[in-house]
Short mmCIF file of C-alpha atoms (C1' of nucleotides) in Angstrom, two decimals:
data_model
loop_
_atom_site.label_atom_id
_atom_site.label_comp_id
_atom_site.label_asym_id
_atom_site.label_seq_id
_atom_site.Cartn_x
_atom_site.Cartn_y
_atom_site.Cartn_z
CA UNK A 1 135.98 100.57 98.25
CA UNK A 2 134.16 103.50 100.53
CA UNK A 3 130.87 102.13 101.50
CA UNK A 4 129.13 98.56 101.58
CA UNK A 5 126.25 97.80 102.55
CA UNK A 6 125.52 94.52 104.95
CA UNK A 7 123.41 93.02 102.82
CA UNK A 8 125.95 93.14 99.70
CA UNK A 9 128.14 91.45 102.34
CA UNK A 10 125.90 88.79 103.08
CA UNK A 11 124.55 88.60 98.95
CA UNK A 12 128.53 87.91 98.16
CA UNK A 13 128.66 84.96 100.78
CA UNK A 14 125.56 83.94 99.31
CA UNK A 15 127.25 84.14 95.42
CA UNK A 16 130.46 82.29 96.55
CA UNK A 17 128.19 79.50 98.08
CA UNK A 18 126.86 79.17 94.78
CA UNK A 19 129.53 79.23 92.97
CA UNK A 20 131.92 76.80 94.82
CA UNK A 21 128.87 74.28 93.77
CA UNK A 22 128.71 74.98 90.14
CA UNK A 23 132.43 74.54 90.22
CA UNK A 24 131.92 71.14 92.05
CA UNK A 25 129.31 70.63 89.29
CA UNK A 26 132.56 71.50 86.59
CA UNK A 27 130.83 74.99 85.32
CA UNK A 28 133.19 77.26 84.32
CA UNK A 29 131.49 79.94 83.42
CA UNK A 30 128.01 82.33 84.27
CA UNK A 31 125.85 85.08 83.71
CA UNK A 32 124.99 87.62 86.59
CA UNK A 33 121.52 87.13 84.93
CA UNK A 34 122.41 83.22 86.07
CA UNK A 35 124.16 83.52 89.28
CA UNK A 36 120.83 86.47 90.29
CA UNK A 37 118.50 83.65 89.10
CA UNK A 38 119.85 81.05 92.03
CA UNK A 39 120.02 84.08 94.50
CA UNK A 40 116.49 85.32 93.86
CA UNK A 41 118.11 88.58 93.18
CA UNK A 42 118.46 90.60 89.92
CA UNK A 43 121.27 90.58 87.47
CA UNK A 44 121.55 94.27 88.11
CA UNK A 45 122.00 93.77 92.01
CA UNK A 46 124.59 91.02 91.09
CA UNK A 47 126.75 93.33 88.72
CA UNK A 48 126.18 96.58 91.31
CA UNK A 49 127.24 94.33 94.40
CA UNK A 50 130.73 93.09 92.43
CA UNK A 51 131.35 96.98 90.94
CA UNK A 52 132.19 97.99 94.76
CA UNK A 53 135.34 95.82 94.65
CA UNK A 54 136.29 95.86 90.79
CA UNK A 55 135.50 94.34 87.84
CA UNK A 56 135.52 90.69 87.49
CA UNK A 57 133.92 89.84 84.39
CA UNK A 58 134.18 90.40 80.34
CA UNK A 59 132.08 92.38 78.36
CA UNK A 60 129.51 89.56 76.21
CA UNK A 61 131.20 86.80 77.88
CA UNK A 62 129.90 86.88 81.71
CA UNK A 63 132.20 85.64 84.61
CA UNK A 64 134.69 82.73 84.74
CA UNK A 65 133.59 81.10 88.20
CA UNK A 66 136.85 79.90 88.91
CA UNK A 67 138.05 83.57 89.14
CA UNK A 68 135.15 84.93 90.64
CA UNK A 69 135.24 82.75 93.39
CA UNK A 70 138.92 83.86 93.89
CA UNK A 71 137.82 87.28 93.82
CA UNK A 72 135.10 86.52 96.28
CA UNK A 73 137.69 84.65 98.93
CA UNK A 74 139.75 88.10 98.56
CA UNK A 75 136.74 90.05 99.59
CA UNK A 76 135.60 88.63 101.62
CA UNK A 77 138.94 87.64 103.77
CA UNK A 78 138.59 84.14 103.61
CA UNK A 79 142.53 83.64 101.83
CA UNK A 80 143.51 82.88 105.17
CA UNK A 81 142.19 80.71 108.49
CA UNK A 82 140.15 82.30 111.45
CA UNK A 83 140.97 80.85 115.24
CA UNK A 84 137.53 81.13 116.29
CA UNK A 85 136.71 80.13 120.40
CA UNK A 86 133.45 79.31 121.64
CA UNK A 87 132.40 80.34 124.84
CA UNK A 88 129.91 78.04 126.42
CA UNK A 89 130.12 74.47 125.97
CA UNK A 90 126.09 73.57 125.95
CA UNK A 91 123.86 72.06 123.03
CA UNK A 92 124.44 75.37 120.80
CA UNK A 93 127.91 75.08 121.01
CA UNK A 94 127.88 70.99 120.59
CA UNK A 95 125.92 71.75 116.90
CA UNK A 96 128.05 74.40 116.11
CA UNK A 97 131.24 71.74 116.70
CA UNK A 98 129.20 69.07 114.86
CA UNK A 99 128.74 71.43 112.06
CA UNK A 100 131.90 70.83 110.76
CA UNK A 101 131.25 72.97 106.90
CA UNK A 102 132.72 75.46 109.42
CA UNK A 103 135.96 74.09 109.26
CA UNK A 104 135.89 73.56 105.70
CA UNK A 105 135.54 76.91 105.21
CA UNK A 106 138.01 78.91 106.74
CA UNK A 107 136.68 78.68 110.92
CA UNK A 108 138.63 76.81 113.03
CA UNK A 109 137.19 76.42 116.86
CA UNK A 110 140.56 75.88 118.40
CA UNK A 111 139.16 76.88 122.22
CA UNK A 112 136.13 75.93 124.52
CA UNK A 113 135.26 78.03 127.58
CA UNK A 114 132.62 76.99 130.25
CA UNK A 115 131.88 77.88 133.70
CA UNK A 116 130.85 74.77 134.96
CA UNK A 117 133.56 73.09 137.37
CA UNK A 118 131.80 69.57 136.28
CA UNK A 119 133.02 70.25 132.40
CA UNK A 120 136.13 72.07 133.10
CA UNK A 121 138.59 69.86 132.02
CA UNK A 122 136.56 67.51 129.92
CA UNK A 123 137.56 66.38 126.34
CA UNK A 124 134.38 67.54 124.21
CA UNK A 125 135.00 67.32 120.55
CA UNK A 126 138.17 66.50 120.50
CA UNK A 127 138.82 69.95 122.42
CA UNK A 128 139.56 70.11 126.37
CA UNK A 129 136.91 72.56 128.16
CA UNK A 130 138.92 75.11 129.51
CA UNK A 131 137.75 77.25 132.36
CA UNK A 132 136.89 80.90 132.01
CA UNK A 133 139.21 81.74 134.48
CA UNK A 134 141.84 80.91 132.00
CA UNK A 135 139.51 82.95 129.01
CA UNK A 136 141.50 86.10 128.69
CA UNK A 137 144.77 84.88 128.11
CA UNK A 138 143.88 82.05 125.75
CA UNK A 139 141.65 84.65 123.69
CA UNK A 140 145.36 87.11 123.61
CA UNK A 141 147.09 84.21 122.45
CA UNK A 142 145.42 84.96 118.85
CA UNK A 143 141.87 84.34 118.99
CA UNK A 144 140.17 86.40 116.17
CA UNK A 145 135.97 85.55 116.65
CA UNK A 146 134.60 84.79 119.79
CA UNK A 147 130.88 82.83 119.63
CA UNK A 148 129.18 82.82 122.37
CA UNK A 149 126.93 80.37 123.89
CA UNK A 150 126.05 81.47 126.99
CA UNK A 151 122.16 81.95 128.46
CA UNK A 152 120.77 85.34 128.20
CA UNK A 153 121.48 86.42 131.64
CA UNK A 154 125.20 85.84 130.88
CA UNK A 155 125.86 87.21 128.03
CA UNK A 156 126.73 90.84 128.52
CA UNK A 157 129.17 90.20 131.49
CA UNK A 158 130.92 87.43 129.16
CA UNK A 159 131.30 89.83 125.84
CA UNK A 160 133.00 92.53 127.89
CA UNK A 161 135.26 89.86 128.91
CA UNK A 162 136.20 89.37 124.99
CA UNK A 163 136.45 92.23 124.29
CA UNK A 164 138.46 93.71 126.97
CA UNK A 165 140.73 90.72 125.84
CA UNK A 166 141.07 92.39 122.40
CA UNK A 167 138.79 90.58 120.03
CA UNK A 168 137.08 92.21 117.37
CA UNK A 169 134.63 90.18 116.15
CA UNK A 170 131.47 88.40 117.98
CA UNK A 171 128.63 85.73 116.73
CA UNK A 172 126.11 85.84 119.53
CA UNK A 173 123.53 83.41 119.87
CA UNK A 174 122.28 85.20 123.55
CA UNK A 175 118.51 86.37 122.70
CA UNK A 176 120.03 89.74 124.06
CA UNK A 177 120.68 92.87 122.71
CA UNK A 178 124.90 93.62 122.75
CA UNK A 179 126.54 96.78 123.93
CA UNK A 180 129.87 96.45 122.23
CA UNK A 181 132.58 99.18 121.72
CA UNK A 182 132.48 100.63 118.12
CA UNK A 183 135.88 98.63 117.24
CA UNK A 184 133.85 95.60 117.57
CA UNK A 185 131.52 93.43 114.86
CA UNK A 186 128.53 91.60 116.48
CA UNK A 187 126.35 89.29 114.76
CA UNK A 188 123.24 87.81 116.84
CA UNK A 189 121.67 84.79 115.78
CA UNK A 190 117.92 85.29 117.18
CA UNK A 191 115.75 82.05 116.45
CA UNK A 192 113.52 83.43 118.75
CA UNK A 193 113.03 86.30 116.80
CA UNK A 194 112.83 84.25 113.35
CA UNK A 195 109.97 82.28 114.73
CA UNK A 196 108.16 85.25 115.58
CA UNK A 197 108.56 87.07 112.27
CA UNK A 198 106.92 83.75 110.63
CA UNK A 199 103.69 84.28 113.13
CA UNK A 200 103.65 87.44 111.77
CA UNK A 201 103.42 86.35 108.11
CA UNK A 202 100.72 83.61 109.23
CA UNK A 203 98.36 85.85 110.96
CA UNK A 204 98.95 88.25 108.10
CA UNK A 205 98.79 86.13 105.19
CA UNK A 206 97.85 87.56 102.16
CA UNK A 207 97.88 84.98 100.21
CA UNK A 208 99.53 86.81 97.16
CA UNK A 209 103.53 87.33 96.08
CA UNK A 210 105.23 88.44 99.02
CA UNK A 211 108.57 88.15 100.82
CA UNK A 212 109.33 88.04 103.52
CA UNK A 213 113.11 88.61 104.50
CA UNK A 214 115.05 87.54 107.53
CA UNK A 215 116.54 90.89 107.52
CA UNK A 216 115.90 94.60 107.46
CA UNK A 217 116.51 97.11 104.51
CA UNK A 218 119.23 94.76 102.23
CA UNK A 219 117.11 91.96 103.14
CA UNK A 220 115.06 92.04 101.00
CA UNK A 221 116.38 89.20 99.06
CA UNK A 222 119.29 88.22 101.04
CA UNK A 223 118.29 85.51 103.30
CA UNK A 224 115.63 84.34 101.19
CA UNK A 225 112.56 84.70 98.87
CA UNK A 226 109.63 83.08 99.69
CA UNK A 227 108.26 84.65 96.60
CA UNK B 1 97.87 97.83 107.89
CA UNK B 2 99.38 98.29 104.11
CA UNK B 3 103.10 97.62 103.60
CA UNK B 4 105.67 96.81 106.95
CA UNK B 5 108.83 95.94 106.20
CA UNK B 6 111.17 92.72 107.60
CA UNK B 7 113.13 95.28 109.63
CA UNK B 8 110.14 96.70 111.50
CA UNK B 9 109.25 93.13 112.27
CA UNK B 10 112.61 92.55 113.36
CA UNK B 11 112.69 95.74 115.76
CA UNK B 12 108.80 94.63 116.85
CA UNK B 13 110.11 91.60 118.10
CA UNK B 14 113.06 93.19 120.19
CA UNK B 15 110.61 96.06 121.50
CA UNK B 16 108.68 92.57 123.01
CA UNK B 17 111.52 91.14 124.49
CA UNK B 18 113.02 94.72 126.33
CA UNK B 19 109.13 94.90 127.40
CA UNK B 20 109.37 91.77 128.86
CA UNK B 21 112.11 92.00 130.78
CA UNK B 22 111.23 95.62 132.26
CA UNK B 23 107.57 94.46 133.19
CA UNK B 24 109.30 91.48 135.05
CA UNK B 25 111.32 94.44 136.77
CA UNK B 26 108.14 96.04 137.79
CA UNK B 27 108.80 98.86 135.37
CA UNK B 28 104.97 100.32 134.07
CA UNK B 29 105.82 102.96 131.63
CA UNK B 30 108.03 104.01 129.48
CA UNK B 31 108.65 106.93 126.44
CA UNK B 32 109.98 105.78 122.86
CA UNK B 33 112.90 107.77 123.48
CA UNK B 34 114.03 104.45 126.49
CA UNK B 35 113.20 101.58 124.52
CA UNK B 36 114.76 103.23 121.65
CA UNK B 37 118.14 103.41 123.75
CA UNK B 38 117.33 100.11 125.28
CA UNK B 39 117.21 98.53 121.55
CA UNK B 40 120.06 101.10 119.63
CA UNK B 41 117.38 102.29 117.64
CA UNK B 42 116.06 106.25 117.40
CA UNK B 43 112.96 107.49 119.39
CA UNK B 44 111.24 108.23 115.95
CA UNK B 45 112.60 104.68 114.79
CA UNK B 46 110.14 103.22 117.74
CA UNK B 47 107.02 105.26 116.93
CA UNK B 48 106.66 105.33 113.47
CA UNK B 49 107.13 101.67 113.38
CA UNK B 50 104.02 101.39 116.00
CA UNK B 51 102.31 104.00 114.03
CA UNK B 52 102.02 101.13 111.48
CA UNK B 53 99.58 99.40 113.62
CA UNK B 54 97.64 101.92 115.58
CA UNK B 55 98.35 104.40 118.58
CA UNK B 56 99.50 103.04 121.56
CA UNK B 57 100.91 105.68 123.89
CA UNK B 58 99.15 108.95 125.53
CA UNK B 59 101.08 112.13 124.34
CA UNK B 60 102.78 113.51 127.59
CA UNK B 61 102.90 110.26 128.95
CA UNK B 62 104.35 107.97 126.88
CA UNK B 63 103.25 103.80 126.85
CA UNK B 64 102.11 101.73 129.13
CA UNK B 65 103.86 98.67 129.37
CA UNK B 66 101.49 95.95 130.09
CA UNK B 67 99.82 97.44 127.34
CA UNK B 68 102.34 97.69 124.77
CA UNK B 69 103.63 94.19 125.25
CA UNK B 70 99.60 93.11 125.05
CA UNK B 71 99.45 95.19 121.78
CA UNK B 72 102.42 93.79 120.53
CA UNK B 73 101.83 90.25 121.14
CA UNK B 74 98.53 90.58 119.23
CA UNK B 75 100.50 92.35 116.12
CA UNK B 76 102.92 89.57 115.82
CA UNK B 77 100.41 86.56 116.24
CA UNK B 78 101.59 86.02 119.76
CA UNK B 79 97.95 85.68 121.34
CA UNK B 80 97.95 81.71 120.08
CA UNK B 81 100.67 78.90 120.21
CA UNK B 82 101.85 77.79 117.56
CA UNK B 83 102.15 73.49 116.80
CA UNK B 84 105.97 73.34 115.19
CA UNK B 85 107.31 70.32 113.60
CA UNK B 86 111.65 69.56 113.60
CA UNK B 87 112.56 67.75 110.45
CA UNK B 88 115.66 66.25 111.33
CA UNK B 89 116.99 64.58 114.66
CA UNK B 90 120.74 65.34 114.41
CA UNK B 91 122.80 68.34 116.93
CA UNK B 92 120.75 71.35 115.57
CA UNK B 93 117.41 70.13 116.26
CA UNK B 94 118.69 68.95 119.96
CA UNK B 95 120.32 72.62 120.42
CA UNK B 96 116.71 74.04 119.36
CA UNK B 97 114.58 71.26 121.29
CA UNK B 98 116.78 72.02 125.21
CA UNK B 99 115.88 75.80 124.29
CA UNK B 100 113.26 76.01 126.06
CA UNK B 101 112.48 79.71 125.47
CA UNK B 102 110.65 78.66 122.39
CA UNK B 103 107.71 77.02 123.99
CA UNK B 104 107.93 80.23 126.69
CA UNK B 105 107.05 82.44 123.30
CA UNK B 106 104.38 80.45 122.13
CA UNK B 107 106.33 77.82 119.90
CA UNK B 108 105.68 74.05 120.79
CA UNK B 109 107.77 71.71 119.26
CA UNK B 110 105.30 68.46 118.62
CA UNK B 111 106.82 66.34 116.47
CA UNK B 112 110.31 65.01 114.66
CA UNK B 113 111.03 63.07 112.10
CA UNK B 114 114.18 61.49 110.65
CA UNK B 115 115.14 59.06 107.60
CA UNK B 116 117.43 57.30 110.05
CA UNK B 117 116.21 53.70 110.73
CA UNK B 118 118.19 53.71 113.71
CA UNK B 119 116.61 56.90 114.78
CA UNK B 120 112.84 55.99 114.17
CA UNK B 121 111.05 54.97 116.76
CA UNK B 122 113.65 56.69 119.44
CA UNK B 123 112.64 58.38 122.90
CA UNK B 124 114.35 61.58 122.40
CA UNK B 125 113.66 65.37 124.50
CA UNK B 126 110.26 63.81 125.56
CA UNK B 127 109.10 63.21 121.76
CA UNK B 128 109.15 60.19 119.58
CA UNK B 129 111.18 60.20 116.29
CA UNK B 130 108.88 59.84 113.22
CA UNK B 131 109.37 58.27 110.07
CA UNK B 132 109.66 60.45 107.39
CA UNK B 133 107.11 58.49 105.67
CA UNK B 134 104.53 59.55 108.08
CA UNK B 135 105.49 62.86 107.18
CA UNK B 136 102.78 64.97 105.24
CA UNK B 137 99.77 62.64 107.30
CA UNK B 138 101.53 64.39 110.34
CA UNK B 139 101.89 67.40 109.06
CA UNK B 140 98.33 68.34 107.33
CA UNK B 141 96.99 67.13 111.53
CA UNK B 142 97.66 70.88 112.36
CA UNK B 143 101.46 71.89 112.10
CA UNK B 144 101.63 75.52 111.52
CA UNK B 145 105.31 75.93 111.09
CA UNK B 146 108.52 73.57 109.94
CA UNK B 147 111.64 74.02 110.99
CA UNK B 148 114.35 72.35 108.54
CA UNK B 149 117.37 70.37 110.15
CA UNK B 150 118.47 68.47 107.86
CA UNK B 151 121.70 68.33 104.91
CA UNK B 152 122.03 71.22 102.28
CA UNK B 153 121.76 68.48 99.59
CA UNK B 154 118.30 67.32 101.09
CA UNK B 155 116.89 70.34 101.98
CA UNK B 156 115.29 71.45 98.62
CA UNK B 157 113.36 67.80 98.43
CA UNK B 158 112.10 67.85 102.63
CA UNK B 159 111.11 71.69 101.48
CA UNK B 160 109.02 70.70 98.49
CA UNK B 161 107.42 68.48 100.73
CA UNK B 162 106.28 70.51 103.47
CA UNK B 163 105.03 73.36 101.64
CA UNK B 164 103.55 69.81 99.59
CA UNK B 165 101.63 69.03 103.02
CA UNK B 166 100.26 72.92 103.58
CA UNK B 167 102.49 74.02 105.63
CA UNK B 168 102.94 77.70 104.99
CA UNK B 169 106.27 78.94 107.20
CA UNK B 170 109.47 77.23 107.47
CA UNK B 171 112.81 78.25 109.61
CA UNK B 172 115.72 76.38 107.50
CA UNK B 173 118.92 75.78 109.17
CA UNK B 174 120.08 74.11 106.06
CA UNK B 175 123.05 76.99 104.03
CA UNK B 176 121.14 76.78 100.69
CA UNK B 177 118.67 79.10 99.14
CA UNK B 178 115.04 77.37 99.27
CA UNK B 179 112.56 77.80 96.68
CA UNK B 180 109.40 78.00 97.51
CA UNK B 181 105.68 79.37 96.59
CA UNK B 182 104.99 82.69 96.73
CA UNK B 183 102.31 81.48 99.51
CA UNK B 184 105.08 80.14 102.17
CA UNK B 185 107.24 82.39 104.45
CA UNK B 186 110.91 81.09 104.95
CA UNK B 187 113.60 82.70 106.98
CA UNK B 188 116.95 80.84 106.72
CA UNK B 189 119.74 81.21 109.57
CA UNK B 190 123.08 80.22 107.92
CA UNK B 191 126.21 80.49 110.72
CA UNK B 192 128.66 80.04 108.04
CA UNK B 193 127.05 83.32 106.30
CA UNK B 194 127.09 85.23 109.41
CA UNK B 195 130.54 84.04 110.32
CA UNK B 196 131.53 85.13 106.16
CA UNK B 197 130.22 88.82 107.21
CA UNK B 198 132.58 89.21 110.73
CA UNK B 199 135.86 87.91 108.42
CA UNK B 200 135.10 91.05 106.38
CA UNK B 201 134.56 93.15 108.85
CA UNK B 202 137.72 91.98 110.31
CA UNK B 203 139.47 92.55 107.32
CA UNK B 204 138.04 95.91 106.43
CA UNK B 205 138.84 97.19 110.02
CA UNK B 206 138.66 101.07 109.84
CA UNK B 207 139.17 101.30 113.20
CA UNK B 208 136.30 104.08 113.63
CA UNK B 209 132.90 103.91 114.65
CA UNK B 210 130.75 101.43 112.60
CA UNK B 211 127.41 99.09 112.47
CA UNK B 212 128.00 95.87 111.64
CA UNK B 213 124.99 94.69 110.89
CA UNK B 214 123.66 91.34 110.38
CA UNK B 215 120.39 92.55 108.10
CA UNK B 216 119.64 94.17 104.75
CA UNK B 217 118.37 97.90 104.73
CA UNK B 218 116.53 97.98 107.44
CA UNK B 219 119.10 96.02 109.12
CA UNK B 220 120.34 98.81 110.56
CA UNK B 221 119.98 98.51 114.30
CA UNK B 222 117.90 94.99 114.00
CA UNK B 223 120.08 92.60 115.28
CA UNK B 224 122.88 94.78 117.23
CA UNK B 225 124.46 97.71 116.80
CA UNK B 226 128.47 97.53 117.58
CA UNK B 227 128.79 101.54 117.98
"C1'" DG C 1 124.69 89.81 69.44
"C1'" DG C 2 125.49 89.15 73.93
"C1'" DC C 3 126.53 90.77 78.76
"C1'" DT C 4 129.23 93.51 81.99
"C1'" DG C 5 130.00 98.09 84.28
"C1'" DT C 6 128.03 102.04 86.40
"C1'" DG C 7 125.52 106.68 86.53
"C1'" DA C 8 120.65 108.24 86.89
"C1'" DA C 9 115.70 106.93 88.14
"C1'" DG C 10 113.12 105.24 91.14
"C1'" DA C 11 111.72 102.69 95.83
"C1'" DC C 12 112.19 102.12 100.47
"C1'" DC C 13 113.54 103.09 104.87
"C1'" DT C 14 114.85 106.20 108.45
"C1'" DT C 15 115.12 111.16 110.48
"C1'" DC C 16 113.50 115.53 111.27
"C1'" DA C 17 110.13 118.55 113.09
"C1'" DC C 18 106.04 120.09 114.69
"C1'" DA C 19 101.70 119.75 115.59
"C1'" DG C 20 98.41 117.69 118.54
"C1'" DC C 21 96.91 115.86 122.86
"C1'" DC C 22 98.04 114.94 127.92
"C1'" DG D 1 106.27 121.13 129.80
"C1'" DG D 2 106.31 116.40 127.97
"C1'" DC D 3 106.07 113.04 124.56
"C1'" DT D 4 103.65 110.65 120.96
"C1'" DG D 5 102.09 110.42 116.36
"C1'" DT D 6 103.24 111.60 111.47
"C1'" DG D 7 103.86 114.52 107.09
"C1'" DA D 8 107.78 116.04 104.79
"C1'" DA D 9 112.61 115.43 104.02
"C1'" DG D 10 117.13 113.22 103.76
"C1'" DG D 11 119.52 108.69 102.86
"C1'" DT D 12 120.26 104.44 101.72
"C1'" DC D 13 119.39 100.43 98.64
"C1'" DT D 14 117.52 99.02 94.56
"C1'" DT D 15 116.72 98.72 89.61
"C1'" DC D 16 116.50 101.03 84.95
"C1'" DA D 17 118.97 101.94 81.07
"C1'" DC D 18 122.41 102.29 77.92
"C1'" DA D 19 127.47 102.63 77.04
"C1'" DG D 20 131.18 100.09 75.83
"C1'" DC D 21 133.64 96.05 75.32
"C1'" DC D 22 133.34 91.29 73.71
#
DNA sequence: GGCTGTGAAGACCTTCACAGCC
DNA sequence: GGCTGTGAAGGTCTTCACAGCC
């Protein structure tokens, strides 16, 4: 398990979601070819992605859906539940809390912080909004992942406090580049940037087979292929 | 202007955002080295990205901030405004409408659709929620981009109708893979997938310099570097 | 015969390094 | 001297193709 690309991890995540759907439909086995078709990637890619972590299939037979789900959950660290804190009790935070899929997948939002005195202390989606004064203390008390949903101007300062409190994973919704220590993992969701990518695709429409990926290199085939 | 990777486009978008901030601060010129430092990429990468589209700098002097902004806006197709429709008047849609940055960047959400009879006809963030029955007609009347914010189960059917109505760009928030014709560009924002990437980073923490990018290949340095 | 696992080949992306212009 | 623009080199990711097991 040396160096596995971010693209591979994204695809594993995608495989897992599809396998779960298939399991719910009663499917018990699948080939790399079938899984690839559903993901918009290639059979060789599926097998290569899995091969970084072990051997999960049977030659001539394919993969057991249940076993592969179990393996992927192990690889992605989803056999435990993660404690998540939401920083910023705005519209994006509300959307996230309403998006109950999170809890189902193993991510529990257990704390919410805001700087607005009018919000602090209020009940909000089954949680009490806490003052950001208490943030460091609460984060140290067992938060694994922080979701940053504050205005861009405030994001870097908030992130510094979050990493200072020992949190090593951040999901960032602020449209800004964050500087964090090497030991901290950051993923940014930037909707304006995605729209600009669509704008580019529209003005450069070649009207032929093409792929507009949301990601760089490994990007291809990850998010979606529109080919 | 042959084949430009998705990674390059993402970086151009990032350059543009940073340049706008600098322009607002009164900065008038910049070198590839400075821009790269702010984006977490390399000077050579900045110059190579720009070189696909022309020559915008002056040797020995660097780039004019204003001219580069203008050039990037042209490349990304941001010199015009885009008409956007939101499909699904739920929490995610509300967050998007509240996120006024969109309009500022050239994307105007001008229509909202939903299937819920209780919502149809209601005023909502300055828009009237329309029945999805009227969707095709409204989309044909000049919508460039559709934002899909419906449950995963409904997404593929909705997307088929959207593409059938001639829309060629989709921003998808449903956690599912979409099948669309080759002529349609799709970008998917999947928060569950991002969280799973963070989960993987946490369980594989090597405590050394590392980069967790959100994107595949080109991914590196795009979204954010956390090094 | 069917399908996986994997080294090798190929494609793509980034970095290097320097010629060329200011 | 400083910095861009770019061919060439280097690295990474994907695809190919086949050996190996069921």
